Amino acid sequence: LALDLPRSGSSFTQRVSVSGFAGAAQHARFEPERRLLVSTQYALGGVVGWRKSAALSLRVAAGQLGDSTTLRASLSASATAFRTRVDARTHRARAGTPAFEQFSAGGFAPPLSDNATLAQRIAIPSLPVGIAQGRALYELRIERPASLLPATVYAHSVGDTWKLDRHSAVVGLERGFEFDYLGLVGLPRLRALAGVARIVRGPLQDKGSAYLMIGWRP
């Protein structure tokens, strides 16, 4: 469920969403455990000046996995000025939150579920799954359209502290594509993301990566 709340006469928009999950999660070599989760998110964003914008988002999730209680929150803030965007995000989970419900960064977003269902999985396609994980994670991302290429140049850093020298960091180029629904030839609505990157800090320093993600929306 989602609700958009535009303010009359204002360039700011609010969005409130609530979602729930009831099912089971199973680890390899273990029996399935009941999983219940309720997640709510509040986002506020808008234009704050000529070629400038800002946004703020807070997501809180609570639930149970087996006999363990889950409680976690993610706060993100972003600002865009003169085509350069900066994002800062912090993710925290309460002590006692089971490992499955703690945060893990790297890899692609889960392809077959709503983002809120597995919001603890932080997608960074240029880094391998689990490059950083735990009850607390911090991210910083800076991106800007490349001046000579039809792509975006970016730097993305993630770790269990705000100290950047303890982060895994990557720099790269990526390009997103949108293909609208074409009923005449039976093609669905598609979204693709392609990129190349180089890891500049962390356990895989000086390694390169290339990635392609294709998403389908009926």
PDB file of C-alpha atoms in Angstrom:
ATOM      1  CA  LEU A   1       0.000   0.000   0.000  1.00  0.00           C
ATOM      2  CA  ALA A   2       1.377   3.410  -0.916  1.00  0.00           C
ATOM      3  CA  LEU A   3       0.072   6.943  -0.609  1.00  0.00           C
ATOM      4  CA  ASP A   4       1.416  10.038  -2.352  1.00  0.00           C
ATOM      5  CA  LEU A   5       0.850  13.321  -0.529  1.00  0.00           C
ATOM      6  CA  PRO A   6       1.711  16.293  -2.762  1.00  0.00           C
ATOM      7  CA  ARG A   7       1.534  19.672  -1.043  1.00  0.00           C
ATOM      8  CA  SER A   8      -0.563  22.209  -2.878  1.00  0.00           C
ATOM      9  CA  GLY A   9       1.562  25.034  -4.259  1.00  0.00           C
ATOM     10  CA  SER A  10       4.775  23.309  -3.201  1.00  0.00           C
ATOM     11  CA  SER A  11       7.547  21.561  -5.102  1.00  0.00           C
ATOM     12  CA  PHE A  12       7.814  18.918  -2.347  1.00  0.00           C
ATOM     13  CA  THR A  13       6.102  15.526  -2.394  1.00  0.00           C
ATOM     14  CA  GLN A  14       5.635  13.065   0.456  1.00  0.00           C
ATOM     15  CA  ARG A  15       5.172   9.327   0.069  1.00  0.00           C
ATOM     16  CA  VAL A  16       4.075   6.842   2.704  1.00  0.00           C
ATOM     17  CA  SER A  17       4.091   3.095   2.087  1.00  0.00           C
ATOM     18  CA  VAL A  18       3.282   0.067   4.234  1.00  0.00           C
ATOM     19  CA  SER A  19       3.899  -3.557   3.339  1.00  0.00           C
ATOM     20  CA  GLY A  20       3.743  -6.912   5.057  1.00  0.00           C
ATOM     21  CA  PHE A  21       5.166 -10.386   4.574  1.00  0.00           C
ATOM     22  CA  ALA A  22       3.960 -13.687   6.015  1.00  0.00           C
ATOM     23  CA  GLY A  23       5.700 -16.892   5.052  1.00  0.00           C
ATOM     24  CA  ALA A  24       8.826 -18.860   5.822  1.00  0.00           C
ATOM     25  CA  ALA A  25      12.578 -18.599   5.409  1.00  0.00           C
ATOM     26  CA  GLN A  26      14.876 -21.587   5.185  1.00  0.00           C
ATOM     27  CA  HIS A  27      18.639 -21.761   5.632  1.00  0.00           C
ATOM     28  CA  ALA A  28      20.598 -24.574   4.050  1.00  0.00           C
ATOM     29  CA  ARG A  29      20.799 -27.549   6.436  1.00  0.00           C
ATOM     30  CA  PHE A  30      18.099 -26.104   8.713  1.00  0.00           C
ATOM     31  CA  GLU A  31      14.343 -26.496   8.954  1.00  0.00           C
ATOM     32  CA  PRO A  32      12.120 -23.668   7.627  1.00  0.00           C
ATOM     33  CA  GLU A  33      11.303 -20.914  10.115  1.00  0.00           C
ATOM     34  CA  ARG A  34       8.168 -18.803  10.169  1.00  0.00           C
ATOM     35  CA  ARG A  35       8.823 -15.252   8.972  1.00  0.00           C
ATOM     36  CA  LEU A  36       6.510 -12.327   9.717  1.00  0.00           C
ATOM     37  CA  LEU A  37       7.474  -8.782   8.775  1.00  0.00           C
ATOM     38  CA  VAL A  38       5.791  -5.375   8.605  1.00  0.00           C
ATOM     39  CA  SER A  39       7.653  -2.524   6.925  1.00  0.00           C
ATOM     40  CA  THR A  40       6.763   1.151   6.612  1.00  0.00           C
ATOM     41  CA  GLN A  41       8.548   3.906   4.737  1.00  0.00           C
ATOM     42  CA  TYR A  42       8.244   7.678   4.662  1.00  0.00           C
ATOM     43  CA  ALA A  43       9.908   9.713   1.924  1.00  0.00           C
ATOM     44  CA  LEU A  44      10.047  13.461   1.349  1.00  0.00           C
ATOM     45  CA  GLY A  45      11.647  15.099  -1.644  1.00  0.00           C
ATOM     46  CA  GLY A  46      11.499  18.038  -3.975  1.00  0.00           C
ATOM     47  CA  VAL A  47      13.199  20.942  -5.686  1.00  0.00           C
ATOM     48  CA  VAL A  48      14.978  23.414  -3.423  1.00  0.00           C
ATOM     49  CA  GLY A  49      16.475  25.781  -5.992  1.00  0.00           C
ATOM     50  CA  TRP A  50      17.625  26.139  -9.550  1.00  0.00           C
ATOM     51  CA  ARG A  51      18.942  22.727 -10.642  1.00  0.00           C
ATOM     52  CA  LYS A  52      18.964  21.617  -7.006  1.00  0.00           C
ATOM     53  CA  SER A  53      16.888  19.028  -5.182  1.00  0.00           C
ATOM     54  CA  ALA A  54      16.927  17.104  -1.918  1.00  0.00           C
ATOM     55  CA  ALA A  55      15.252  14.002  -0.509  1.00  0.00           C
ATOM     56  CA  LEU A  56      14.945  12.203   2.814  1.00  0.00           C
ATOM     57  CA  SER A  57      13.687   8.668   3.429  1.00  0.00           C
ATOM     58  CA  LEU A  58      13.150   6.527   6.527  1.00  0.00           C
ATOM     59  CA  ARG A  59      12.209   2.831   6.469  1.00  0.00           C
ATOM     60  CA  VAL A  60      11.416   0.860   9.642  1.00  0.00           C
ATOM     61  CA  ALA A  61      10.738  -2.877   9.735  1.00  0.00           C
ATOM     62  CA  ALA A  62       9.639  -5.121  12.601  1.00  0.00           C
ATOM     63  CA  GLY A  63       8.725  -8.780  12.768  1.00  0.00           C
ATOM     64  CA  GLN A  64       9.738 -12.282  13.772  1.00  0.00           C
ATOM     65  CA  LEU A  65      11.882 -15.040  12.333  1.00  0.00           C
ATOM     66  CA  GLY A  66      11.251 -18.237  14.234  1.00  0.00           C
ATOM     67  CA  ASP A  67      11.535 -17.289  17.905  1.00  0.00           C
ATOM     68  CA  SER A  68      13.731 -14.212  17.239  1.00  0.00           C
ATOM     69  CA  THR A  69      12.521 -10.634  16.965  1.00  0.00           C
ATOM     70  CA  THR A  70      13.482  -8.350  14.093  1.00  0.00           C
ATOM     71  CA  LEU A  71      13.746  -4.580  14.399  1.00  0.00           C
ATOM     72  CA  ARG A  72      15.743  -2.496  11.936  1.00  0.00           C
ATOM     73  CA  ALA A  73      15.754   0.941  10.336  1.00  0.00           C
ATOM     74  CA  SER A  74      17.343   2.615   7.316  1.00  0.00           C
ATOM     75  CA  LEU A  75      17.755   6.368   6.917  1.00  0.00           C
ATOM     76  CA  SER A  76      18.884   7.960   3.665  1.00  0.00           C
ATOM     77  CA  ALA A  77      19.457  11.543   2.568  1.00  0.00           C
ATOM     78  CA  SER A  78      20.348  12.795  -0.890  1.00  0.00           C
ATOM     79  CA  ALA A  79      21.087  16.111  -2.541  1.00  0.00           C
ATOM     80  CA  THR A  80      21.504  17.004  -6.211  1.00  0.00           C
ATOM     81  CA  ALA A  81      23.137  20.188  -7.442  1.00  0.00           C
ATOM     82  CA  PHE A  82      24.299  20.994 -10.959  1.00  0.00           C
ATOM     83  CA  ARG A  83      23.927  17.365 -12.121  1.00  0.00           C
ATOM     84  CA  THR A  84      25.961  15.929  -9.233  1.00  0.00           C
ATOM     85  CA  ARG A  85      24.099  13.723  -6.757  1.00  0.00           C
ATOM     86  CA  VAL A  86      25.303  12.705  -3.283  1.00  0.00           C
ATOM     87  CA  ASP A  87      23.602   9.955  -1.251  1.00  0.00           C
ATOM     88  CA  ALA A  88      24.335   9.070   2.372  1.00  0.00           C
ATOM     89  CA  ARG A  89      22.601   6.085   3.975  1.00  0.00           C
ATOM     90  CA  THR A  90      22.759   4.426   7.370  1.00  0.00           C
ATOM     91  CA  HIS A  91      21.279   1.029   8.273  1.00  0.00           C
ATOM     92  CA  ARG A  92      20.904  -0.230  11.837  1.00  0.00           C
ATOM     93  CA  ALA A  93      19.376  -3.354  13.387  1.00  0.00           C
ATOM     94  CA  ARG A  94      18.684  -3.975  17.075  1.00  0.00           C
ATOM     95  CA  ALA A  95      20.851  -6.394  19.024  1.00  0.00           C
ATOM     96  CA  GLY A  96      19.327  -9.856  18.833  1.00  0.00           C
ATOM     97  CA  THR A  97      18.112  -9.435  15.256  1.00  0.00           C
ATOM     98  CA  PRO A  98      18.760 -12.799  13.540  1.00  0.00           C
ATOM     99  CA  ALA A  99      21.549 -12.960  10.942  1.00  0.00           C
ATOM    100  CA  PHE A 100      19.094 -13.437   8.065  1.00  0.00           C
ATOM    101  CA  GLU A 101      17.418 -10.121   8.936  1.00  0.00           C
ATOM    102  CA  GLN A 102      20.676  -8.182   9.359  1.00  0.00           C
ATOM    103  CA  PHE A 103      22.090  -6.097   6.526  1.00  0.00           C
ATOM    104  CA  SER A 104      24.179  -7.438   3.660  1.00  0.00           C
ATOM    105  CA  ALA A 105      25.569  -5.274   0.845  1.00  0.00           C
ATOM    106  CA  GLY A 106      26.599  -6.243  -2.666  1.00  0.00           C
ATOM    107  CA  GLY A 107      25.102  -7.946  -5.686  1.00  0.00           C
ATOM    108  CA  PHE A 108      21.763  -7.288  -7.357  1.00  0.00           C
ATOM    109  CA  ALA A 109      18.397  -6.545  -5.790  1.00  0.00           C
ATOM    110  CA  PRO A 110      16.251  -9.690  -5.313  1.00  0.00           C
ATOM    111  CA  PRO A 111      14.533 -10.099  -8.703  1.00  0.00           C
ATOM    112  CA  LEU A 112      11.257 -11.715  -7.654  1.00  0.00           C
ATOM    113  CA  SER A 113      10.175  -9.788  -4.573  1.00  0.00           C
ATOM    114  CA  ASP A 114       9.162  -6.311  -3.534  1.00  0.00           C
ATOM    115  CA  ASN A 115      12.040  -4.208  -2.227  1.00  0.00           C
ATOM    116  CA  ALA A 116      10.484  -4.025   1.245  1.00  0.00           C
ATOM    117  CA  THR A 117      10.333  -7.825   1.573  1.00  0.00           C
ATOM    118  CA  LEU A 118      14.127  -8.106   1.618  1.00  0.00           C
ATOM    119  CA  ALA A 119      15.106  -4.515   2.346  1.00  0.00           C
ATOM    120  CA  GLN A 120      18.101  -5.761   4.348  1.00  0.00           C
ATOM    121  CA  ARG A 121      19.729  -6.789   1.039  1.00  0.00           C
ATOM    122  CA  ILE A 122      21.496  -3.641  -0.184  1.00  0.00           C
ATOM    123  CA  ALA A 123      22.053  -3.816  -3.925  1.00  0.00           C
ATOM    124  CA  ILE A 124      25.477  -2.744  -5.240  1.00  0.00           C
ATOM    125  CA  PRO A 125      25.889  -4.616  -8.551  1.00  0.00           C
ATOM    126  CA  SER A 126      29.574  -3.739  -8.921  1.00  0.00           C
ATOM    127  CA  LEU A 127      30.482  -5.463  -5.626  1.00  0.00           C
ATOM    128  CA  PRO A 128      30.004  -9.148  -4.721  1.00  0.00           C
ATOM    129  CA  VAL A 129      27.237 -10.282  -2.389  1.00  0.00           C
ATOM    130  CA  GLY A 130      28.185  -9.965   1.283  1.00  0.00           C
ATOM    131  CA  ILE A 131      31.095  -7.556   0.767  1.00  0.00           C
ATOM    132  CA  ALA A 132      29.863  -5.859   3.954  1.00  0.00           C
ATOM    133  CA  GLN A 133      27.334  -7.233   6.425  1.00  0.00           C
ATOM    134  CA  GLY A 134      26.162  -6.944   9.990  1.00  0.00           C
ATOM    135  CA  ARG A 135      23.808  -5.021  12.270  1.00  0.00           C
ATOM    136  CA  ALA A 136      25.158  -1.644  11.108  1.00  0.00           C
ATOM    137  CA  LEU A 137      26.138  -0.524   7.624  1.00  0.00           C
ATOM    138  CA  TYR A 138      26.916   2.906   6.188  1.00  0.00           C
ATOM    139  CA  GLU A 139      26.934   3.966   2.546  1.00  0.00           C
ATOM    140  CA  LEU A 140      28.129   6.965   0.578  1.00  0.00           C
ATOM    141  CA  ARG A 141      27.557   7.371  -3.178  1.00  0.00           C
ATOM    142  CA  ILE A 142      28.457  10.224  -5.528  1.00  0.00           C
ATOM    143  CA  GLU A 143      27.372  10.208  -9.165  1.00  0.00           C
ATOM    144  CA  ARG A 144      27.378  12.548 -12.125  1.00  0.00           C
ATOM    145  CA  PRO A 145      26.632  12.190 -15.856  1.00  0.00           C
ATOM    146  CA  ALA A 146      29.839  11.658 -17.801  1.00  0.00           C
ATOM    147  CA  SER A 147      30.726  14.634 -19.986  1.00  0.00           C
ATOM    148  CA  LEU A 148      31.828  12.655 -23.054  1.00  0.00           C
ATOM    149  CA  LEU A 149      29.863   9.399 -22.697  1.00  0.00           C
ATOM    150  CA  PRO A 150      26.144   8.507 -22.518  1.00  0.00           C
ATOM    151  CA  ALA A 151      26.680   7.098 -19.016  1.00  0.00           C
ATOM    152  CA  THR A 152      26.944   8.026 -15.344  1.00  0.00           C
ATOM    153  CA  VAL A 153      30.275   8.062 -13.527  1.00  0.00           C
ATOM    154  CA  TYR A 154      30.022   7.142  -9.844  1.00  0.00           C
ATOM    155  CA  ALA A 155      31.852   6.225  -6.657  1.00  0.00           C
ATOM    156  CA  HIS A 156      30.169   3.969  -4.097  1.00  0.00           C
ATOM    157  CA  SER A 157      31.512   3.094  -0.646  1.00  0.00           C
ATOM    158  CA  VAL A 158      30.049   0.780   2.028  1.00  0.00           C
ATOM    159  CA  GLY A 159      31.231  -0.436   5.435  1.00  0.00           C
ATOM    160  CA  ASP A 160      30.281  -1.041   9.058  1.00  0.00           C
ATOM    161  CA  THR A 161      31.463   2.425  10.155  1.00  0.00           C
ATOM    162  CA  TRP A 162      31.425   5.973   8.738  1.00  0.00           C
ATOM    163  CA  LYS A 163      35.240   5.842   8.478  1.00  0.00           C
ATOM    164  CA  LEU A 164      35.820   5.608   4.740  1.00  0.00           C
ATOM    165  CA  ASP A 165      39.248   3.991   5.111  1.00  0.00           C
ATOM    166  CA  ARG A 166      37.447   0.911   6.485  1.00  0.00           C
ATOM    167  CA  HIS A 167      34.992   0.705   3.589  1.00  0.00           C
ATOM    168  CA  SER A 168      34.924  -1.330   0.416  1.00  0.00           C
ATOM    169  CA  ALA A 169      34.803   1.251  -2.377  1.00  0.00           C
ATOM    170  CA  VAL A 170      34.272   1.089  -6.123  1.00  0.00           C
ATOM    171  CA  VAL A 171      34.352   3.604  -8.982  1.00  0.00           C
ATOM    172  CA  GLY A 172      32.745   2.980 -12.340  1.00  0.00           C
ATOM    173  CA  LEU A 173      30.492   3.867 -15.234  1.00  0.00           C
ATOM    174  CA  GLU A 174      26.924   2.690 -15.678  1.00  0.00           C
ATOM    175  CA  ARG A 175      23.984   3.295 -17.974  1.00  0.00           C
ATOM    176  CA  GLY A 176      20.310   2.566 -17.445  1.00  0.00           C
ATOM    177  CA  PHE A 177      17.836   1.762 -20.208  1.00  0.00           C
ATOM    178  CA  GLU A 178      14.033   1.782 -20.257  1.00  0.00           C
ATOM    179  CA  PHE A 179      12.018  -0.137 -22.854  1.00  0.00           C
ATOM    180  CA  ASP A 180       8.303   0.565 -22.732  1.00  0.00           C
ATOM    181  CA  TYR A 181       5.585  -2.031 -23.314  1.00  0.00           C
ATOM    182  CA  LEU A 182       5.117  -2.845 -27.001  1.00  0.00           C
ATOM    183  CA  GLY A 183       1.806  -4.661 -27.314  1.00  0.00           C
ATOM    184  CA  LEU A 184       1.961  -5.008 -31.084  1.00  0.00           C
ATOM    185  CA  VAL A 185       4.991  -7.293 -30.924  1.00  0.00           C
ATOM    186  CA  GLY A 186       4.326  -8.762 -27.489  1.00  0.00           C
ATOM    187  CA  LEU A 187       7.321  -7.227 -25.728  1.00  0.00           C
ATOM    188  CA  PRO A 188       6.907  -6.448 -21.997  1.00  0.00           C
ATOM    189  CA  ARG A 189       8.147  -3.347 -20.229  1.00  0.00           C
ATOM    190  CA  LEU A 190      11.860  -3.855 -19.577  1.00  0.00           C
ATOM    191  CA  ARG A 191      14.493  -2.041 -17.555  1.00  0.00           C
ATOM    192  CA  ALA A 192      18.203  -2.695 -17.917  1.00  0.00           C
ATOM    193  CA  LEU A 193      21.308  -1.517 -16.097  1.00  0.00           C
ATOM    194  CA  ALA A 194      24.811  -2.097 -17.461  1.00  0.00           C
ATOM    195  CA  GLY A 195      28.135  -1.001 -16.031  1.00  0.00           C
ATOM    196  CA  VAL A 196      31.856  -1.510 -15.583  1.00  0.00           C
ATOM    197  CA  ALA A 197      33.762  -0.719 -12.395  1.00  0.00           C
ATOM    198  CA  ARG A 198      37.012  -1.082 -10.496  1.00  0.00           C
ATOM    199  CA  ILE A 199      37.275  -1.788  -6.782  1.00  0.00           C
ATOM    200  CA  VAL A 200      39.658   0.734  -5.220  1.00  0.00           C
ATOM    201  CA  ARG A 201      39.479  -0.237  -1.533  1.00  0.00           C
ATOM    202  CA  GLY A 202      38.684  -3.326   0.504  1.00  0.00           C
ATOM    203  CA  PRO A 203      39.479  -7.055   0.321  1.00  0.00           C
ATOM    204  CA  LEU A 204      39.099  -7.120  -3.483  1.00  0.00           C
ATOM    205  CA  GLN A 205      41.117  -3.957  -4.146  1.00  0.00           C
ATOM    206  CA  ASP A 206      42.251  -3.463  -7.770  1.00  0.00           C
ATOM    207  CA  LYS A 207      39.772  -6.047  -9.081  1.00  0.00           C
ATOM    208  CA  GLY A 208      37.492  -5.098 -11.978  1.00  0.00           C
ATOM    209  CA  SER A 209      33.847  -5.987 -12.557  1.00  0.00           C
ATOM    210  CA  ALA A 210      31.232  -5.747 -15.288  1.00  0.00           C
ATOM    211  CA  TYR A 211      27.516  -6.249 -14.725  1.00  0.00           C
ATOM    212  CA  LEU A 212      24.205  -6.369 -16.564  1.00  0.00           C
ATOM    213  CA  MET A 213      20.797  -6.404 -14.914  1.00  0.00           C
ATOM    214  CA  ILE A 214      17.536  -6.852 -16.837  1.00  0.00           C
ATOM    215  CA  GLY A 215      14.210  -6.415 -15.088  1.00  0.00           C
ATOM    216  CA  TRP A 216      10.758  -7.186 -16.446  1.00  0.00           C
ATOM    217  CA  ARG A 217       7.561  -5.545 -15.271  1.00  0.00           C
ATOM    218  CA  PRO A 218       4.234  -6.961 -16.527  1.00  0.00           C
TER     219      PRO A 218
END
